[in-house]
Amino acid sequence: MPSKEPSSQLKPTTVDLNKISPGAKESSPSKLENPLLDSPPLPISPSPLLPSASLTRRELLAAFLGLPVALAACSATKTPSLPQGEIVGASNDTGHRLRDGQHVEVAADHWQRVKVVIVGGGVAGLAAARKLLQAGVDDFVLLELEREAGGTARSGTSPLVAYPWGAHYLPAPMKENVALVGLLEEMGLLEGKDQDGEPIVAEQFLCRDPEERIFFKGRWYEGLYLRAGATSDDLAQFDRFNNEVKKLVAWRDAKGRRAFALPIANSSDDAEINQLDRLTMGEWLNRHSLTSPRLRWLVDYACRDDYGMTVEQTSAWAGLFYFCSRVKKPGDDAEPLITFPEGNGRLVNYLFDKAKAKARLGFAAAEIIPIETNGRAGVDVIAVSHDGETSRGFHAERVIFAAPHFLSRFVIRDYRDQPPAHVAEFEYGAWLVANLFLRDRPKDKGFPLCWDNVFYDSDSLGYVVATHQRGIDRGATVFTYYYPLCDEDPKQARQRLLDKDWAQLADVVLTDMSRAHTEIRSLVERLDVMRWGHAMIRPRPNFVRSAARREAAKAYRNIHFAHTDLSGVALFEEAFYHGNRAAEEIVGGKQ
Amino acid sequence: MFVLHDAFFPVPCSLTKMNRTPIIFLNVLVIATCGLVYELLAGTLASYVLGDSVTQFSLIIGIYLSALGIGAWLSGFIDTGLARRFIEVEIAVALLGGFSAPLLFLSFARLSYFQVVLYAIVLGVGTLVGLELPLLMRLLKDTLAFKDLVSRVLTFDYIGALVASLLFPLFLVPKLGLVRTSLAFGLLNAAVGLWATWLLAPLMKGKVTGLRLRAVAVMVLLVMGFIKADSLTKLAEEDLFADEIIYTKTTAYQRIVITRSRAGFQLFLNGHLQFSSADEYRYHEALVHPAMMAAGGKPHRVLVLGGGDGLAVREILRYPTVESVTLVDLDPAMTKLSAAFPPLAELNKHSFADPRVQVINQDAMIWLENAVAPFDIAIIDFPDPNTFALGKLYTTRFYKLLKARLTPEAALAIQSTSPLFARQSYWCIMKTLEAAGFAVRPYQTAVPSFGVWGFALARLQDFAPPTVAPSGLRFLDDRAMQGLFASSTDTSPVPVEVNRLDNQALVRYYESEWKRYE
Ligand SMILES: Cc1cc2nc3c(=O)[nH]c(=O)nc-3n(C[C@H](O)[C@H](O)[C@H](O)COP(=O)(O)OP(=O)(O)OC[C@H]3O[C@@H](n4cnc5c(N)ncnc54)[C@H](O)[C@@H]3O)c2cc1C
């Protein structure tokens, strides 16, 4: 038990969780933003100026879906009947307890010595665990706040099919991404290599054709670029855009590096390319006189889909990264997508299986305290259980911090006292995800149901179909609906989302879906909602290629950082890369 | 009474005196009813032929209402001879409206033409009806106080609408049919026109004989149409339903239709012919026996994928060595029908009653993922790959899954659409089988109901095609068996892509090829 570090000896090893809140800045204590959890403090009471429920509904729909639809949807004064369902995820019980400012004390006999503590069981934390095990290090624990591992890549199951709650695809990696190819090989997803040494992913794991369709003016069209009704100028601009992408795909720096590579760490740091991070994607399009509404829609959709930001908010570097990093050679199609009914849930479940014995699910790291004992550096970690009943302490040699970076200033003691400047640079967008359980499929006009189904006129991203990859082509199915809140101020977006209860959000989802599927309400038997308050890091200009971001990824004392946000974009490849990197910092590069 | 025919009190007074005003309102009623009936007819036919009744009805209502407006506006240009114009318009409505349904029926065959006729008729009828009411109101304007005039005309107008909308679905369509309804209302219109020549005679200068003759001529035409209506409808519907329908059912998966003709009966799934009892033996013998004989003619465990009609099973059960037949077909309604519907059950020789036959109702691909026992014969009889859901059953992934469920000596046969009509599709299936690791022998035969039809015979190692046929078949003997594997120039290989889950190349070939024949 003998931690000889004075601070942890003299002071009781407790932490006032009420203090670990950025809400301290705000005046009302009841509105403290909880850093660990995305559950709302309290629903904001409706303003007395809102006279009737119908107006509230109209305003709600207007706020999420824009006015025209909202008006159309509000011919009925009352919310139409809703299916069953609930808000899932975001552990509310722990949330409340933590908000109540409970003190975490660790009994002396609840301390344990381990070599490594991994904080966070998302892709990054699980990848780090796999790497440690591969290197023969098995003296570690992995703390995961939620009762399930997987983080933003986790998934759910129903008797019919598994379905995603967040990340749902991974583009097939190129041979240069050796570590990721290795994972896929280990999982049995590869059939071999082609003559260029590129991995061949087995057919059944590649997104089944037809992949995407788009709903426009009452009809579905194949693909994401709306060709129907495009003028010759639209098409010419589309070609010009593709040519710009080709140029950037072909681009190499003096060291032979690509402009945009996966993982991002392998990308060129040439000034010419880094310059792109100064602009928004919208400005970049303007500079190239790319004004075609359809083209801008496509690029905007790409930004919202990958980053939860509009074309006017996203860094041009990040926007172009999306289009260029997954294309091998100029003119090639983008790499095919690997997907499963449960999305990237399949990948994290595999990783979790390997590390299961080390995982403490439902245990959050409440405080991380770098220490120095007799000249030996170490880290004490205090963890609290989901129900708040149990606490545990770990004397670790090292910590891998694989939770979102903004949390570092609330749980790392030194950061709490004196947060480094870079932490404030990490901004996160909020996302609404819903799973709709349908008794049967809606009838369609135009191109048939695809994996990804997008509405041209909506702020949402539409929905993916879980049964598509499973090969279940008729009858009951599960649709996963995605909606990034792209407000200028991410805090406001978060508030806007977390204020809303299940019924309100279900109504938003169903109203949006009914643009294309008028009968949707009669088909949905159940609708569950996930509110991701801190869903994704926001790659706004001057962040992805910034010094602040690079700074954040550097180890602090014996704490090694690993989370996708350290790359400035939220991607499986990046989370996996940082997990491996952080583990390698501990076990030494090559095993 | 002609005393009053002076400049100050023109005609209407005489009408009042004759107390004919109430009868004239009957005219309004008939006009309104007929107008709406024509509109409903157009809407019904349009949704029937073009589909999407919401769009069709709203388009037609829109055109009709705006045409009423055009008519009303045009009425402003008529200054003299109001009564005469009124009757002429009435006769024109009778002619155009009365023949609207027959005309539309006759233009069924060519869709673009149909739409032009449709909208022209709606516009024409609407304009004429729109002309009538203002003319009538002007005829009556001095007989009644303005407020009474408006109130009565509109009342009868709307009552007419009610009459039409009730009569149409409850009586007219079920009892008379669309064509006769149209002609009957034309007659009614013309009769009212004729009658009006008497009613309004006081208001007309000059002779009315010409008008009357015209009305009578239109009526004669309409009566002739009425008598010939049956042959007319037949002429038009012949293309849509060739034969008598003896069974239809819409299941969760498809629409099953069985029709009977002199030559026997036919099964349609989603409107696509699956077999005709007259020549199905050619198809099913060609599908089953080459694989059976290629694998030595002594099959034990046979797998049938698709083939819910039981006709392939009938051929399989000819081999006494067969121990089990596992049939996997998506639709329980189809397999039940084949077992229980007498003409079908007789045709498949009650093969589903054989204890060796086990039926599994599941998607074949999902079933294959978990299937265990190895089979020595697989017969694949899926519908043509005209949807992405069917297309997946022709992919490398599917064939690889199947391969893993076969004994090393196994043979399989696949119905592979027409190598003549869908040449790329056919060769795409062959190439996909090869890509999945099979040795493939393409073969084909003629099935009159389908035309030239193609199959694939495949095994795990290279092999020679079979040269002998079992005895007792209707189509195949040894010579015919060898003939199946003869090639021809117009069905020879073309360069194609392999069909994979992630490209669904086959569905795209198929769609582009069959489009040419539609
Ligand atoms: C809606 C949505 C859709 C997405 N779609 C895709 C996609 O299609 N493809 C793609 O590549 N990426 C997608 N992403 C991005 C996805 O976030 C990344 O791919 C990846 O899953 C991130 O993994 P991570 O481990 O870095 O972070 P996270 O997933 O954020 O994992 C962090 C983990 O740490 C835990 N944690 C937090 N605090 C504590 C604490 N104090 N103690 C213990 N544990 C803690 C959290 O509960 C969480 O499990 C999507 C994200 C969202 C939200």
PDB file of C-alpha atoms in Angstrom, chain A residues 191 200-204 206-211 222 336 445 447-449 469-475, chain B residues 52 55 252-253 330 363 366 369-370 387-390 392 395-397 400 499-504 508:
ATOM      1  CA  GLU A 191      -8.236 -12.997 -48.461  1.00  0.00           C
ATOM      2  CA  ILE A 200      -7.645  -7.916 -50.493  1.00  0.00           C
ATOM      3  CA  VAL A 201     -10.632  -7.671 -48.174  1.00  0.00           C
ATOM      4  CA  ALA A 202     -13.071 -10.590 -48.427  1.00  0.00           C
ATOM      5  CA  GLU A 203     -16.152  -9.662 -50.405  1.00  0.00           C
ATOM      6  CA  GLN A 204     -18.662 -10.168 -47.616  1.00  0.00           C
ATOM      7  CA  LEU A 206     -17.056  -4.832 -48.139  1.00  0.00           C
ATOM      8  CA  CYS A 207     -20.105  -2.656 -48.292  1.00  0.00           C
ATOM      9  CA  ARG A 208     -22.602  -4.453 -50.441  1.00  0.00           C
ATOM     10  CA  ASP A 209     -23.766  -2.747 -53.589  1.00  0.00           C
ATOM     11  CA  PRO A 210     -25.841  -0.583 -53.933  1.00  0.00           C
ATOM     12  CA  GLU A 211     -24.063   1.616 -51.438  1.00  0.00           C
ATOM     13  CA  GLU A 222     -28.351   6.303 -57.004  1.00  0.00           C
ATOM     14  CA  PRO A 336     -13.991   0.342 -50.721  1.00  0.00           C
ATOM     15  CA  LYS A 445     -39.989   5.833 -55.454  1.00  0.00           C
ATOM     16  CA  PHE A 447     -33.708   3.792 -56.758  1.00  0.00           C
ATOM     17  CA  PRO A 448     -34.166   0.997 -54.194  1.00  0.00           C
ATOM     18  CA  LEU A 449     -32.997   0.902 -50.565  1.00  0.00           C
ATOM     19  CA  GLN A 469     -24.807  -6.069 -45.044  1.00  0.00           C
ATOM     20  CA  ARG A 470     -26.457  -9.038 -43.370  1.00  0.00           C
ATOM     21  CA  GLY A 471     -28.209  -9.822 -46.656  1.00  0.00           C
ATOM     22  CA  ILE A 472     -31.686  -9.585 -45.157  1.00  0.00           C
ATOM     23  CA  ASP A 473     -33.524  -7.883 -47.976  1.00  0.00           C
ATOM     24  CA  ARG A 474     -37.157  -8.075 -46.980  1.00  0.00           C
ATOM     25  CA  GLY A 475     -39.368  -7.401 -44.026  1.00  0.00           C
TER      26      GLY A 475
ATOM     27  CA  ASP B  52     -49.312   6.633 -58.585  1.00  0.00           C
ATOM     28  CA  THR B  55     -50.146  12.315 -58.465  1.00  0.00           C
ATOM     29  CA  ALA B 252     -44.767 -10.845 -47.933  1.00  0.00           C
ATOM     30  CA  TYR B 253     -42.209 -11.504 -50.659  1.00  0.00           C
ATOM     31  CA  LEU B 330     -37.808 -17.880 -49.435  1.00  0.00           C
ATOM     32  CA  ASP B 363     -33.211 -16.636 -47.676  1.00  0.00           C
ATOM     33  CA  ILE B 366     -28.414 -16.728 -44.975  1.00  0.00           C
ATOM     34  CA  GLU B 369     -23.949 -19.496 -44.011  1.00  0.00           C
ATOM     35  CA  ASN B 370     -25.051 -21.993 -41.396  1.00  0.00           C
ATOM     36  CA  THR B 387     -33.288  -6.874 -58.110  1.00  0.00           C
ATOM     37  CA  PHE B 388     -30.297  -6.353 -55.832  1.00  0.00           C
ATOM     38  CA  ALA B 389     -31.851  -8.815 -53.388  1.00  0.00           C
ATOM     39  CA  LEU B 390     -31.770 -11.522 -56.080  1.00  0.00           C
ATOM     40  CA  LYS B 392     -26.653 -11.333 -54.272  1.00  0.00           C
ATOM     41  CA  THR B 395     -22.221 -13.507 -56.503  1.00  0.00           C
ATOM     42  CA  THR B 396     -18.787 -15.013 -55.923  1.00  0.00           C
ATOM     43  CA  ARG B 397     -19.571 -14.859 -52.218  1.00  0.00           C
ATOM     44  CA  LYS B 400     -18.080 -19.771 -52.434  1.00  0.00           C
ATOM     45  CA  ASN B 499     -20.482 -10.327 -60.084  1.00  0.00           C
ATOM     46  CA  ARG B 500     -19.583  -9.487 -56.495  1.00  0.00           C
ATOM     47  CA  LEU B 501     -21.603  -8.312 -53.519  1.00  0.00           C
ATOM     48  CA  ASP B 502     -19.837  -4.994 -53.660  1.00  0.00           C
ATOM     49  CA  ASN B 503     -20.450  -4.310 -57.352  1.00  0.00           C
ATOM     50  CA  GLN B 504     -23.689  -6.183 -58.246  1.00  0.00           C
ATOM     51  CA  ARG B 508     -26.818  -3.817 -63.861  1.00  0.00           C
TER      52      ARG B 508
END
